[in-house]
């Protein structure tokens, strides 16, 4: 089905809420025959929409598919750019991989790649990101910021702030951020963010922000490898969360912080990030590829680099690491 026809139809059904929409009205709106209307309705059914048809009254939607497809994401979307173009797949290896290809092909800024399931979802340093079917948000957003490549890590922190705010708004939960890219609820990981870029030495072509959110898994759904460290929004709230609504809220939050960032720099985002950060002011261990550093997390720099002061008073600039809270005082 053509996407503009699908969109018009879904808008009609959404606007009429519980009421039936007559076949005649649909054929007038779409400018097509009643037989063509019937075919479009069948196409929607194939996409998982449950439509009730009543003689002399018309059609209405009684159930939508539990999907994060373009249809679900576009209806009611309030952004100007982010999420206005969606590349949706049922199963992919990794949404990052597709987003890299699309970015190279020159797609518009704000394009989002989303999948129901990833078979090779990945974290930093090629670690595995568990992405089972239909329960989470597995997506990559393509941005083209006009900032120097060394500032790209700021976008990870910007995204973390946006996701925290969106989770707060949609679920009422207040998550915390563990530098640089984990979002935790009650100490367990619910979200991971992976920022990658395509750039020359002095210019960013695109930044690809991968966001993985455990949404509707129950605690027993997590595999042994992560069951002690992971949680989901549903496990924490006891309620199933509408993934499309959550994604639309994230798009809106990212867009407004991104506009602020391009206009006024990182200042406000840094302040917001620090208010949500779990580890600042605490004693931590930072495990880097070159070894571990233990000390007090002092804050982050304007570039999003973590500052850790060790017991000799030496201040370390940590660009990349896994951190954990230290039990030593
Ligand atoms: C991250 O890496 O946390 C970044 C994850 C980014 C995933 C998104 S999903 C959409 C896009 N497409 C992709 O292929 N990736 C992005 P890191 O900080 O390296 O954390 C990885 C570690 O988190 C693993 O080694 C596990 O310990 C843990 N982990 C894996 N899957 C998890 C899950 N679903 N929930 C919680 N923890 C998980």
Short mmCIF file of C-alpha atoms and ligand atoms in Angstrom, two decimals:
data_model
loop_
_atom_site.label_atom_id
_atom_site.label_comp_id
_atom_site.label_asym_id
_atom_site.label_seq_id
_atom_site.Cartn_x
_atom_site.Cartn_y
_atom_site.Cartn_z
CA UNK A 1 0.00 0.00 0.00
CA UNK A 2 1.26 3.50 -0.83
CA UNK A 3 2.35 5.28 2.32
CA UNK A 4 0.28 8.45 1.66
CA UNK A 5 -2.92 6.36 1.29
CA UNK A 6 -2.09 4.43 4.45
CA UNK A 7 -1.46 7.67 6.33
CA UNK A 8 -4.73 9.28 5.18
CA UNK A 9 -6.68 6.17 6.13
CA UNK A 10 -5.11 5.86 9.56
CA UNK A 11 -5.63 9.57 10.21
CA UNK A 12 -9.29 9.20 9.30
CA UNK A 13 -9.74 6.29 11.68
CA UNK A 14 -7.78 7.99 14.46
CA UNK A 15 -9.76 11.23 14.14
CA UNK A 16 -13.11 9.43 14.18
CA UNK A 17 -12.07 7.65 17.41
CA UNK A 18 -14.66 4.93 18.19
CA UNK A 19 -17.05 5.97 15.39
CA UNK A 20 -17.41 4.07 12.12
CA UNK A 21 -16.11 5.65 8.93
CA UNK A 22 -18.32 4.88 5.97
CA UNK A 23 -16.97 3.24 2.84
CA UNK A 24 -18.40 6.17 0.86
CA UNK A 25 -16.50 8.72 2.94
CA UNK A 26 -13.28 6.78 2.50
CA UNK A 27 -13.76 6.51 -1.24
CA UNK A 28 -14.47 10.27 -1.45
CA UNK A 29 -11.39 11.14 0.62
CA UNK A 30 -9.08 8.87 -1.33
CA UNK A 31 -10.77 9.55 -4.66
CA UNK A 32 -11.09 5.85 -5.44
CA UNK A 33 -13.78 3.23 -5.98
CA UNK A 34 -15.51 1.26 -3.21
CA UNK A 35 -13.71 -1.86 -4.44
CA UNK A 36 -10.38 -0.08 -4.06
CA UNK A 37 -11.38 0.95 -0.51
CA UNK A 38 -12.05 -2.68 0.34
CA UNK A 39 -8.60 -3.58 -0.97
CA UNK A 40 -6.93 -0.89 1.14
CA UNK A 41 -8.77 -2.19 4.21
CA UNK A 42 -7.53 -5.69 3.47
CA UNK A 43 -3.97 -4.34 3.19
CA UNK A 44 -4.29 -2.74 6.63
CA UNK A 45 -5.52 -6.04 8.02
CA UNK A 46 -2.47 -7.77 6.57
CA UNK A 47 -0.32 -5.22 8.44
CA UNK A 48 -1.93 -6.35 11.70
CA UNK A 49 -4.74 -3.81 12.13
CA UNK A 50 -7.96 -5.37 13.37
CA UNK A 51 -10.80 -3.65 11.55
CA UNK A 52 -14.45 -4.16 12.22
CA UNK A 53 -16.81 -3.80 9.25
CA UNK A 54 -20.52 -3.22 9.85
CA UNK A 55 -23.05 -2.98 7.01
CA UNK A 56 -24.50 0.51 6.44
CA UNK A 57 -22.12 1.95 9.04
CA UNK A 58 -18.63 1.37 7.70
CA UNK A 59 -15.30 0.51 9.28
CA UNK A 60 -13.48 1.19 12.51
CA UNK A 61 -10.20 0.08 14.03
CA UNK A 62 -10.64 -2.10 17.10
CA UNK A 63 -7.02 -3.07 17.60
CA UNK A 64 -3.70 -1.78 16.36
CA UNK A 65 -0.65 -4.01 15.88
CA UNK A 66 1.88 -3.93 18.70
CA UNK A 67 4.49 -2.50 16.36
CA UNK A 68 6.76 0.48 16.09
CA UNK A 69 6.22 0.80 12.35
CA UNK A 70 6.21 4.05 10.42
CA UNK A 71 2.39 4.18 10.68
CA UNK A 72 2.42 4.15 14.44
CA UNK A 73 5.28 6.62 14.71
CA UNK A 74 4.01 9.22 12.30
CA UNK A 75 0.50 9.69 13.69
CA UNK A 76 0.48 12.53 16.20
CA UNK A 77 4.23 13.13 15.83
CA UNK A 78 5.01 16.73 16.84
CA UNK A 79 8.60 17.11 15.67
CA UNK A 80 9.89 19.05 12.68
CA UNK A 81 12.72 16.70 11.76
CA UNK A 82 13.40 13.80 14.05
CA UNK A 83 11.27 10.79 13.18
CA UNK A 84 9.68 12.44 10.15
CA UNK A 85 11.40 9.80 8.04
CA UNK A 86 11.34 6.28 9.41
CA UNK A 87 13.03 3.21 8.01
CA UNK A 88 11.24 0.28 9.63
CA UNK A 89 12.16 -3.42 9.53
CA UNK A 90 10.87 -6.44 11.41
CA UNK A 91 14.29 -8.05 11.87
CA UNK A 92 17.75 -6.61 11.28
CA UNK A 93 21.28 -7.47 12.34
CA UNK A 94 21.75 -4.00 13.79
CA UNK A 95 19.91 -0.72 13.18
CA UNK A 96 23.34 0.98 13.38
CA UNK A 97 24.51 -0.87 10.30
CA UNK A 98 21.51 0.25 8.23
CA UNK A 99 21.75 3.80 9.56
CA UNK A 100 25.42 3.98 8.50
CA UNK A 101 24.46 2.97 4.98
CA UNK A 102 21.54 5.42 4.80
CA UNK A 103 23.71 8.23 6.19
CA UNK A 104 26.25 7.58 3.46
CA UNK A 105 23.49 7.65 0.87
CA UNK A 106 22.65 11.15 2.09
CA UNK A 107 19.26 10.71 3.77
CA UNK A 108 17.73 13.65 5.59
CA UNK A 109 18.83 14.60 9.08
CA UNK A 110 16.47 13.16 11.66
CA UNK A 111 15.89 9.91 9.77
CA UNK A 112 15.28 7.04 12.18
CA UNK A 113 15.97 3.35 11.63
CA UNK A 114 13.91 1.09 13.86
CA UNK A 115 13.39 -2.66 14.13
CA UNK A 116 11.26 -5.03 16.17
CA UNK A 117 14.24 -7.31 16.68
CA UNK A 118 18.02 -7.22 16.23
CA UNK A 119 20.00 -10.41 15.72
CA UNK A 120 23.41 -8.74 16.23
CA UNK A 121 22.58 -5.68 18.30
CA UNK A 122 25.81 -4.20 19.60
CA UNK A 123 27.16 -2.03 22.34
CA UNK A 124 30.51 -0.28 22.65
CA UNK A 125 33.67 -2.24 21.79
CA UNK A 126 31.48 -4.69 19.84
CA UNK A 127 29.80 -6.00 22.95
CA UNK A 128 26.45 -7.72 22.52
CA UNK A 129 23.21 -5.79 22.98
CA UNK A 130 20.26 -8.13 23.63
CA UNK A 131 17.35 -7.02 21.45
CA UNK A 132 14.49 -9.53 21.55
CA UNK A 133 11.45 -9.24 19.33
CA UNK A 134 8.65 -6.78 20.01
CA UNK A 135 9.51 -5.82 23.56
CA UNK A 136 12.03 -3.02 23.31
CA UNK A 137 12.95 0.07 21.36
CA UNK A 138 15.92 -0.64 19.11
CA UNK A 139 16.62 2.39 16.98
CA UNK A 140 19.28 4.58 15.38
CA UNK A 141 18.87 8.30 14.70
CA UNK A 142 20.91 10.10 12.04
CA UNK A 143 22.02 13.66 12.83
CA UNK A 144 24.31 16.01 10.93
CA UNK A 145 25.51 18.53 13.51
CA UNK A 146 27.72 21.41 12.42
CA UNK A 147 30.22 20.92 15.26
CA UNK A 148 33.82 19.66 15.28
CA UNK A 149 34.25 15.84 15.50
CA UNK A 150 35.76 16.03 19.00
CA UNK A 151 32.42 17.35 20.28
CA UNK A 152 30.48 14.29 19.12
CA UNK A 153 30.53 12.61 22.59
CA UNK A 154 28.38 15.52 23.81
CA UNK A 155 25.58 14.05 21.72
CA UNK A 156 25.65 10.84 23.77
CA UNK A 157 25.08 12.93 26.89
CA UNK A 158 22.41 15.02 25.18
CA UNK A 159 20.62 11.83 24.15
CA UNK A 160 20.84 10.42 27.68
CA UNK A 161 19.20 13.58 29.07
CA UNK A 162 16.44 13.40 26.44
CA UNK A 163 15.75 9.72 27.13
CA UNK A 164 15.63 10.28 30.90
CA UNK A 165 13.16 13.14 30.43
CA UNK A 166 11.01 11.08 28.05
CA UNK A 167 10.92 8.09 30.42
CA UNK A 168 9.95 10.43 33.24
CA UNK A 169 7.15 11.92 31.19
CA UNK A 170 5.76 8.63 29.87
CA UNK A 171 6.14 6.41 32.96
CA UNK A 172 6.62 8.70 35.96
CA UNK A 173 9.86 6.85 36.82
CA UNK A 174 13.01 8.95 37.45
CA UNK A 175 15.99 7.07 35.99
CA UNK A 176 19.63 7.99 36.54
CA UNK A 177 22.55 8.26 34.17
CA UNK A 178 25.80 6.38 34.62
CA UNK A 179 28.57 8.04 32.63
CA UNK A 180 28.73 7.98 29.71
CA UNK A 181 25.89 6.04 28.22
CA UNK A 182 23.89 3.89 30.62
CA UNK A 183 20.48 4.76 31.98
CA UNK A 184 19.70 2.91 35.17
CA UNK A 185 16.60 2.36 37.23
CA UNK A 186 17.23 1.28 40.82
CA UNK A 187 20.81 0.48 39.80
CA UNK A 188 19.88 -1.76 36.86
CA UNK A 189 20.39 -0.96 33.19
CA UNK A 190 17.27 -0.15 31.20
CA UNK A 191 18.85 1.82 28.34
CA UNK A 192 22.14 1.81 26.44
CA UNK A 193 23.28 4.48 24.01
CA UNK A 194 25.93 4.03 21.31
CA UNK A 195 27.13 7.06 19.36
CA UNK A 196 29.13 6.54 16.19
CA UNK A 197 30.11 8.97 13.48
CA UNK A 198 31.20 9.38 9.92
CA UNK A 199 33.68 12.25 9.79
CA UNK A 200 36.83 13.77 8.29
CA UNK A 201 39.49 15.18 10.58
CA UNK A 202 37.69 18.49 10.85
CA UNK A 203 34.10 17.86 9.80
CA UNK A 204 31.28 15.57 10.87
CA UNK A 205 29.28 14.05 8.03
CA UNK A 206 26.85 12.29 10.31
CA UNK A 207 26.39 11.10 13.84
CA UNK A 208 24.49 7.88 14.34
CA UNK A 209 22.89 7.60 17.73
CA UNK A 210 21.86 4.07 18.64
CA UNK A 211 19.37 3.78 21.48
CA UNK A 212 18.36 0.48 23.04
CA UNK A 213 15.56 0.54 25.64
CA UNK A 214 14.16 -2.43 27.52
CA UNK A 215 10.47 -1.56 27.53
CA UNK A 216 8.05 -4.43 27.97
CA UNK A 217 10.23 -7.37 29.01
CA UNK A 218 9.36 -9.02 32.29
CA UNK A 219 12.27 -9.74 34.62
CA UNK A 220 12.15 -13.48 33.79
CA UNK A 221 12.49 -12.70 30.06
CA UNK A 222 16.11 -11.56 30.45
CA UNK A 223 18.72 -14.16 29.55
CA UNK A 224 21.16 -15.43 32.17
CA UNK A 225 23.91 -13.18 30.82
CA UNK A 226 22.10 -9.99 31.85
CA UNK A 227 19.31 -10.96 34.25
CA UNK A 228 21.15 -9.59 37.30
CA UNK A 229 22.09 -6.26 35.71
CA UNK A 230 19.12 -5.44 33.45
CA UNK A 231 15.63 -4.14 33.98
CA UNK A 232 12.79 -2.81 31.82
CA UNK A 233 10.25 -0.03 32.13
CA UNK A 234 7.41 -2.55 32.46
CA UNK A 235 9.27 -4.53 35.13
CA UNK A 236 9.66 -1.31 37.13
CA UNK A 237 6.16 0.13 36.66
CA UNK A 238 4.16 -3.10 36.50
CA UNK A 239 2.48 -1.79 33.34
CA UNK A 240 2.99 -2.33 29.63
CA UNK A 241 4.24 0.82 27.93
CA UNK A 242 3.29 1.96 24.43
CA UNK A 243 6.60 1.93 22.58
CA UNK A 244 5.49 4.30 19.82
CA UNK A 245 4.42 6.95 22.34
CA UNK A 246 7.73 6.60 24.15
CA UNK A 247 9.65 6.98 20.89
CA UNK A 248 7.66 10.05 19.84
CA UNK A 249 8.39 11.64 23.22
CA UNK A 250 12.10 10.86 22.83
CA UNK A 251 12.12 12.42 19.36
CA UNK A 252 10.56 15.59 20.72
CA UNK A 253 12.97 15.83 23.68
CA UNK A 254 16.03 15.19 21.49
CA UNK A 255 14.87 17.75 18.95
CA UNK A 256 14.42 20.52 21.50
CA UNK A 257 17.74 19.81 23.26
CA UNK A 258 19.50 19.52 19.90
CA UNK A 259 18.17 22.93 18.80
CA UNK A 260 19.38 24.40 22.09
CA UNK A 261 22.76 22.69 21.62
CA UNK A 262 23.30 23.99 18.09
CA UNK A 263 22.26 27.49 19.11
CA UNK A 264 23.83 27.93 22.53
CA UNK A 265 26.32 25.09 22.95
CA UNK A 266 26.61 22.35 25.55
CA UNK A 267 26.13 24.49 28.71
CA UNK A 268 22.49 23.78 29.57
CA UNK A 269 22.76 20.12 28.58
CA UNK A 270 25.80 19.71 30.86
CA UNK A 271 23.83 21.13 33.80
CA UNK A 272 20.84 18.88 33.09
CA UNK A 273 23.09 15.86 32.64
CA UNK A 274 24.76 16.47 36.00
CA UNK A 275 21.41 16.64 37.77
CA UNK A 276 20.53 13.15 36.47
CA UNK A 277 24.02 11.62 36.90
CA UNK A 278 24.44 8.94 39.51
CA UNK A 279 28.22 8.93 39.86
CA UNK A 280 29.28 12.57 40.17
CA UNK A 281 30.64 13.35 43.63
CA UNK A 282 31.05 9.63 44.38
CA UNK A 283 34.09 7.42 44.67
CA UNK A 284 34.32 5.31 41.52
CA UNK A 285 36.48 2.86 39.62
CA UNK A 286 36.89 3.67 35.94
CA UNK A 287 38.02 0.71 33.86
CA UNK A 288 39.68 1.94 30.69
CA UNK A 289 41.43 -0.06 27.97
CA UNK A 290 44.74 1.02 29.56
CA UNK A 291 43.86 -0.01 33.11
CA UNK A 292 41.74 1.05 36.08
CA UNK A 293 41.65 4.38 37.87
CA UNK A 294 40.05 4.73 41.27
CA UNK A 295 39.11 8.09 42.73
CA UNK A 296 36.44 10.75 43.12
CA UNK A 297 34.28 11.62 40.13
CA UNK A 298 34.47 15.42 40.05
CA UNK A 299 32.20 16.15 37.11
CA UNK A 300 32.36 16.36 33.35
CA UNK A 301 34.14 18.88 31.16
CA UNK A 302 32.56 21.01 28.46
CA UNK A 303 33.43 18.18 26.05
CA UNK A 304 31.64 15.53 28.08
CA UNK A 305 34.90 14.04 29.38
CA UNK A 306 34.74 12.55 32.91
CA UNK A 307 37.09 14.06 35.53
CA UNK A 308 38.37 11.69 38.21
CA UNK A 309 40.73 12.75 41.01
CA UNK A 310 42.85 9.90 42.38
CA UNK A 311 44.19 9.58 45.93
CA UNK A 312 47.39 11.43 45.00
CA UNK A 313 45.31 14.40 43.91
CA UNK A 314 45.98 13.82 40.21
CA UNK A 315 43.08 14.77 37.95
CA UNK A 316 42.42 12.26 35.15
CA UNK A 317 40.48 13.05 31.97
CA UNK A 318 38.55 9.90 31.08
CA UNK A 319 37.34 9.72 27.50
CA UNK A 320 36.09 6.17 27.45
CA UNK A 321 35.60 3.64 30.24
CA UNK A 322 33.16 1.50 32.15
CA UNK A 323 32.61 2.83 35.62
CA UNK A 324 31.33 1.36 38.83
CA UNK A 325 30.84 2.80 42.28
CA UNK A 326 33.68 1.95 44.64
CA UNK A 327 32.93 0.43 48.02
CA UNK A 328 36.04 2.06 49.56
CA UNK A 329 35.52 5.35 51.36
C1 LIG B 1 25.63 0.07 25.29
O1 LIG B 1 26.86 -0.51 25.15
O2 LIG B 1 25.00 0.15 26.30
C2 LIG B 1 25.04 0.59 23.97
C3 LIG B 1 23.86 -0.21 23.52
C4 LIG B 1 23.24 0.38 22.26
C5 LIG B 1 22.17 -0.50 21.70
C6 LIG B 1 21.47 0.14 20.54
S1 LIG B 1 20.03 -0.70 20.07
C7 LIG B 1 19.88 0.18 18.61
C8 LIG B 1 21.29 0.34 18.10
N1 LIG B 1 21.66 -0.77 17.25
C9 LIG B 1 22.67 -1.49 17.78
O3 LIG B 1 23.18 -2.50 17.27
N2 LIG B 1 23.05 -0.92 18.94
C10 LIG B 1 22.28 0.26 19.25
P1 LIG B 1 27.81 -0.91 26.38
O4 LIG B 1 27.98 0.24 27.30
O5 LIG B 1 29.02 -1.48 25.73
O6 LIG B 1 27.00 -2.04 27.14
C11 LIG B 1 26.91 -3.35 26.66
C12 LIG B 1 26.66 -4.25 27.85
O7 LIG B 1 25.32 -4.06 28.35
C13 LIG B 1 26.73 -5.73 27.52
O8 LIG B 1 28.06 -6.18 27.62
C14 LIG B 1 25.81 -6.36 28.59
O9 LIG B 1 26.51 -6.51 29.81
C15 LIG B 1 24.77 -5.28 28.80
N3 LIG B 1 23.54 -5.54 28.01
C16 LIG B 1 23.39 -6.14 26.81
N4 LIG B 1 22.12 -6.13 26.42
C17 LIG B 1 21.41 -5.53 27.40
C18 LIG B 1 20.04 -5.20 27.57
N5 LIG B 1 19.11 -5.47 26.65
N6 LIG B 1 19.70 -4.58 28.72
C19 LIG B 1 20.60 -4.27 29.69
N7 LIG B 1 21.91 -4.55 29.57
C20 LIG B 1 22.31 -5.17 28.43
#
